[in-house]
CSV table of C-alpha atoms in Angstrom, one decimal:
chain,number,residue,atom,x,y,z
A,164,MET,CA,-34.9,59.0,7.4
A,165,SER,CA,-35.1,59.7,3.8
A,166,ASN,CA,-32.6,59.9,0.8
A,167,PRO,CA,-33.9,63.0,-1.2
A,168,CYS,CA,-32.5,61.8,-4.0
A,169,ARG,CA,-34.8,58.5,-4.4
A,170,ALA,CA,-38.4,57.8,-3.7
A,171,ALA,CA,-39.3,55.2,-1.1
A,172,SER,CA,-41.8,54.3,1.2
A,173,PHE,CA,-41.0,56.1,4.9
A,174,ARG,CA,-41.3,54.7,8.8
A,175,SER,CA,-41.5,56.8,11.7
A,176,ILE,CA,-38.0,58.0,12.9
A,177,ASP,CA,-37.8,58.4,16.8
A,178,VAL,CA,-36.3,61.3,18.4
A,179,GLU,CA,-33.1,59.5,19.9
A,180,ALA,CA,-32.1,57.8,16.0
A,181,ILE,CA,-32.3,61.7,15.1
A,182,LEU,CA,-29.9,62.6,17.9
A,183,ARG,CA,-27.9,59.6,17.5
A,184,CYS,CA,-27.3,60.4,13.5
A,185,ALA,CA,-27.1,64.2,14.3
A,186,ALA,CA,-24.1,63.1,17.1
A,187,GLY,CA,-21.3,66.0,16.2
A,188,ARG,CA,-23.1,67.5,13.6
A,189,ARG,CA,-25.7,70.4,13.7
A,190,LEU,CA,-29.7,69.9,13.2
A,191,VAL,CA,-31.0,72.7,10.7
A,192,VAL,CA,-35.0,72.9,11.1
A,193,ILE,CA,-36.2,74.9,7.8
A,194,ALA,CA,-39.5,76.6,8.9
A,195,PRO,CA,-41.7,77.9,6.1
A,196,HIS,CA,-43.3,80.4,8.6
A,197,PRO,CA,-42.1,81.4,12.4
A,198,ASP,CA,-43.7,78.9,14.5
A,199,ASP,CA,-43.7,75.6,12.4
A,200,GLU,CA,-40.0,75.1,14.2
A,201,THR,CA,-41.7,75.2,17.5
A,202,LEU,CA,-45.3,73.5,16.3
A,203,GLY,CA,-43.5,70.4,14.5
A,204,CYS,CA,-40.1,70.1,16.2
A,205,GLY,CA,-40.4,72.0,19.7
A,206,ARG,CA,-39.8,69.2,22.0
A,207,LEU,CA,-36.8,67.9,19.6
A,208,ILE,CA,-35.1,71.1,19.8
A,209,ALA,CA,-35.6,71.4,23.5
A,210,HIS,CA,-34.4,67.9,24.0
A,211,ALA,CA,-31.4,68.7,21.4
A,212,MET,CA,-30.1,71.5,23.1
A,213,ARG,CA,-29.9,70.1,26.6
A,214,ARG,CA,-28.1,66.8,24.7
A,215,GLY,CA,-25.7,69.2,23.5
A,216,THR,CA,-26.7,68.9,20.1
A,217,GLU,CA,-26.2,72.2,18.1
A,218,VAL,CA,-29.5,73.4,16.2
A,219,ALA,CA,-30.1,76.1,13.8
A,220,VAL,CA,-33.3,77.5,12.3
A,221,ILE,CA,-33.9,79.1,8.5
A,222,VAL,CA,-37.3,80.8,8.4
A,223,LEU,CA,-38.3,80.9,4.8
A,224,THR,CA,-40.8,83.7,5.1
A,225,ASP,CA,-41.7,86.2,7.8
A,226,GLY,CA,-45.0,85.1,8.0
A,227,ASP,CA,-46.5,88.6,7.3
A,228,ALA,CA,-49.8,87.4,5.4
A,229,SER,CA,-51.5,85.7,8.5
A,230,HIS,CA,-53.6,88.5,9.2
A,231,PRO,CA,-54.2,90.5,5.9
A,232,ARG,CA,-56.7,92.6,7.3
A,233,SER,CA,-55.1,94.2,10.2
A,234,LYS,CA,-54.6,97.6,9.9
A,235,ARG,CA,-52.7,97.8,13.1
A,236,TRP,CA,-50.2,95.2,11.9
A,237,PRO,CA,-49.4,95.9,8.3
A,238,PRO,CA,-47.3,93.4,6.4
A,239,ALA,CA,-43.9,94.6,7.4
A,240,ALA,CA,-44.9,95.3,11.1
A,241,LEU,CA,-46.4,92.0,11.0
A,242,GLY,CA,-43.3,90.1,9.8
A,243,ARG,CA,-41.0,91.7,12.5
A,244,LEU,CA,-43.3,90.6,15.3
A,245,ARG,CA,-43.4,87.1,13.9
A,246,ILE,CA,-39.7,87.0,13.8
A,247,ALA,CA,-39.5,88.7,17.4
A,248,GLU,CA,-42.0,86.1,18.5
A,249,LEU,CA,-39.7,83.0,17.0
A,250,LYS,CA,-36.9,84.5,18.8
A,251,ARG,CA,-38.5,84.4,22.1
A,252,SER,CA,-39.9,80.9,21.4
A,253,MET,CA,-36.3,79.4,20.4
A,254,ALA,CA,-35.0,81.2,24.0
A,255,ARG,CA,-37.8,79.2,25.8
A,256,LEU,CA,-37.0,76.0,24.3
A,257,GLY,CA,-33.1,76.7,25.6
A,258,ALA,CA,-32.1,77.5,22.4
A,259,SER,CA,-31.4,81.4,22.3
A,260,ASN,CA,-28.1,80.9,20.9
A,261,ALA,CA,-29.0,78.8,18.3
A,262,PRO,CA,-28.3,80.8,14.6
A,263,LEU,CA,-31.3,82.1,12.9
A,264,ARG,CA,-31.4,82.8,9.1
A,265,ARG,CA,-34.2,84.9,7.9
A,266,LEU,CA,-34.8,84.4,4.0
A,267,GLY,CA,-37.6,86.7,3.6
A,268,TRP,CA,-39.5,84.5,0.9
A,269,SER,CA,-43.3,85.6,0.2
A,270,ASP,CA,-45.5,84.0,2.9
A,271,SER,CA,-48.0,81.7,0.8
A,272,GLN,CA,-45.7,81.8,-2.2
A,273,VAL,CA,-42.7,79.9,-1.3
A,274,LEU,CA,-42.3,78.0,-4.6
A,275,GLU,CA,-42.7,80.8,-6.6
A,276,HIS,CA,-40.4,82.9,-5.0
A,277,GLY,CA,-38.1,80.4,-3.2
A,278,LYS,CA,-34.7,79.3,-4.5
A,279,ALA,CA,-33.3,75.6,-3.7
A,280,ILE,CA,-29.6,77.1,-4.6
A,281,GLN,CA,-30.2,80.0,-2.1
A,282,LEU,CA,-31.2,77.5,0.3
A,283,SER,CA,-28.2,75.5,-0.1
A,284,ARG,CA,-26.0,78.2,0.2
A,285,HIS,CA,-27.3,78.3,4.2
A,286,LEU,CA,-27.2,75.0,4.7
A,287,VAL,CA,-23.4,74.9,3.7
A,288,ALA,CA,-22.9,78.2,5.5
A,289,LEU,CA,-24.4,76.5,8.9
A,290,LYS,CA,-22.6,73.6,8.4
A,291,ALA,CA,-25.8,71.6,8.3
A,292,GLY,CA,-25.2,67.7,9.1
A,293,VAL,CA,-29.0,66.9,9.2
A,294,VAL,CA,-31.9,68.6,7.8
A,295,LEU,CA,-35.6,68.8,9.1
A,296,VAL,CA,-38.5,70.3,6.8
A,297,THR,CA,-42.3,70.6,6.7
A,298,SER,CA,-43.8,67.2,5.6
A,299,ASP,CA,-45.4,67.0,1.8
A,300,ALA,CA,-48.4,65.7,3.5
A,301,ASP,CA,-48.9,69.1,5.5
A,302,HIS,CA,-52.2,70.8,4.0
A,303,HIS,CA,-50.4,74.3,3.2
A,304,PRO,CA,-48.9,75.5,0.0
A,305,ASP,CA,-45.8,76.6,1.7
A,306,HIS,CA,-45.2,73.7,3.6
A,307,LYS,CA,-45.2,71.5,0.5
A,308,ALA,CA,-42.8,73.9,-1.2
A,309,ALA,CA,-40.4,74.0,1.6
A,310,PHE,CA,-40.2,70.2,1.1
A,311,THR,CA,-39.5,70.4,-2.3
A,312,LEU,CA,-36.9,72.9,-2.0
A,313,ALA,CA,-35.1,71.4,0.9
A,314,SER,CA,-35.1,67.9,-1.1
A,315,LEU,CA,-33.4,69.8,-4.3
A,316,ALA,CA,-31.0,71.2,-1.7
A,317,THR,CA,-30.2,68.1,0.3
A,318,CYS,CA,-29.7,65.8,-2.4
A,319,ARG,CA,-27.2,68.8,-4.0
A,320,LEU,CA,-25.2,68.3,-0.7
A,321,GLY,CA,-25.7,65.0,0.2
A,322,LEU,CA,-27.2,65.7,3.3
A,323,PRO,CA,-30.1,63.5,5.3
A,324,LEU,CA,-33.5,65.1,5.2
A,325,ILE,CA,-36.1,64.3,7.4
A,326,ARG,CA,-39.9,65.7,7.4
A,327,TYR,CA,-41.7,66.8,10.3
A,328,ALA,CA,-45.3,67.2,10.5
A,329,VAL,CA,-47.4,70.4,11.5
A,330,TRP,CA,-50.7,70.6,9.8
A,331,SER,CA,-51.3,66.5,8.7
A,332,ARG,CA,-51.5,65.6,12.5
A,333,ALA,CA,-52.9,68.8,14.1
A,334,ASP,CA,-56.2,67.0,13.8
A,335,ARG,CA,-55.0,64.0,15.5
A,336,ALA,CA,-56.1,63.6,19.3
A,337,VAL,CA,-53.6,60.9,20.4
A,338,ARG,CA,-52.0,62.0,23.3
A,339,VAL,CA,-48.8,60.2,25.0
A,340,ALA,CA,-46.5,61.2,27.7
A,341,GLY,CA,-43.3,62.8,27.3
A,342,ARG,CA,-40.6,65.3,28.2
A,343,TYR,CA,-40.7,68.9,27.7
A,344,ARG,CA,-44.5,69.3,26.8
A,345,ALA,CA,-44.6,72.2,29.1
A,346,VAL,CA,-41.8,73.7,28.0
A,347,LYS,CA,-43.3,73.1,24.1
A,348,ARG,CA,-46.7,74.6,25.4
A,349,TRP,CA,-44.8,77.6,26.7
A,350,ALA,CA,-42.6,78.2,23.4
A,351,ILE,CA,-45.8,78.1,21.2
A,352,ALA,CA,-47.2,80.6,23.6
A,353,ALA,CA,-44.4,83.0,22.7
A,354,HIS,CA,-46.1,83.1,18.8
A,355,ARG,CA,-48.8,85.3,20.4
A,356,SER,CA,-50.1,86.8,17.4
A,357,GLN,CA,-50.8,83.1,15.7
A,358,VAL,CA,-52.3,81.8,19.3
A,359,GLY,CA,-54.6,84.5,21.0
A,360,GLY,CA,-56.5,87.4,20.3
A,361,TYR,CA,-53.3,89.4,20.0
A,362,ILE,CA,-54.0,90.9,16.8
A,363,ALA,CA,-57.9,92.1,17.3
A,364,ASP,CA,-58.6,93.7,14.1
A,365,ASP,CA,-58.9,90.8,12.0
A,366,PRO,CA,-61.2,88.3,13.2
A,367,ALA,CA,-60.9,86.1,9.6
A,368,GLY,CA,-56.7,86.0,10.6
A,369,PHE,CA,-55.1,82.7,11.6
A,370,ARG,CA,-55.8,81.8,14.8
A,371,LEU,CA,-54.2,78.3,16.3
A,372,SER,CA,-57.5,76.3,17.7
A,373,SER,CA,-57.6,75.1,21.3
A,374,THR,CA,-57.8,71.6,19.6
A,375,ALA,CA,-54.6,72.1,17.5
A,376,MET,CA,-52.8,73.4,20.0
A,377,ALA,CA,-53.8,70.2,22.4
A,378,ASN,CA,-52.7,67.7,19.8
A,379,LEU,CA,-49.6,69.5,18.8
A,380,VAL,CA,-48.2,69.7,22.3
A,381,GLY,CA,-49.8,66.5,23.6
A,382,GLY,CA,-49.2,64.3,20.5
A,383,ARG,CA,-45.8,62.7,19.8
A,384,GLU,CA,-43.9,64.5,17.2
A,385,GLN,CA,-43.7,62.8,13.7
A,386,PHE,CA,-40.5,62.2,11.9
A,387,ARG,CA,-40.0,60.7,8.8
C-alpha cells in the first residue's frame, strides 16, 4: 500500500491485506473508463461485497472514444451504453447498490481535463477509507493520469492509495486458482461493447482480445 506523498518501492499486496485495511471503511475504486474496475479489481470487489465491506466506484470518463468511427454509436450514445454496461457489471459482482460517481471527463484526455481537487471532493463525499486506482505502469495515458490525480487527491486527504494493474498484466499468462473467477468473467462480459462484436460498424475500434481476457480473468489481480 503506497503512501502517495512519498516515492518508494512497493511490494505486492494481497486481497486479505486490503480488506483488513478497509475494515469498517469504504473501498473506492477509481476507474479511468467503464470496465477498468472489473478488469483490474473484479475479484476484489466480489470478495469485498461478500465480506460486508462497502465499495464505491468513481469512473472518470464515459469511455466514449473506444469506437470513434461508429455511426450507429456516436460518442454520446456510446458513453451512455458504457455506463449502463458498468452498472450491469457491478450488479453481477454483487455490488448493484454500490455508489457510482460519473465524472464525465474527456476519454483519452484525463490528464488535460481531470482535476485532483474535484476528485478529492468526491472521495470526501463517498467517505473513502481506502482508494484503488490504475497503475502508472499501465500503458494507457488515462491510466497513468488517473494514478497521478489520485496520488494528489489522496495525499491531500491523507488516505491510503493502492494501485491495481490492468494493461501492465494483460499479456501475462500466469494462471492461478482462486475464488470468483466465473463471477469476474460474467461481469466482464457485461461490457459487451468492449469484449465482442456488438459494435459492428467500426472494425478498428477497441476489442478485448481472448488472450487478454483469459489472463485478466485467470491471473492473480495485482495490487501495489
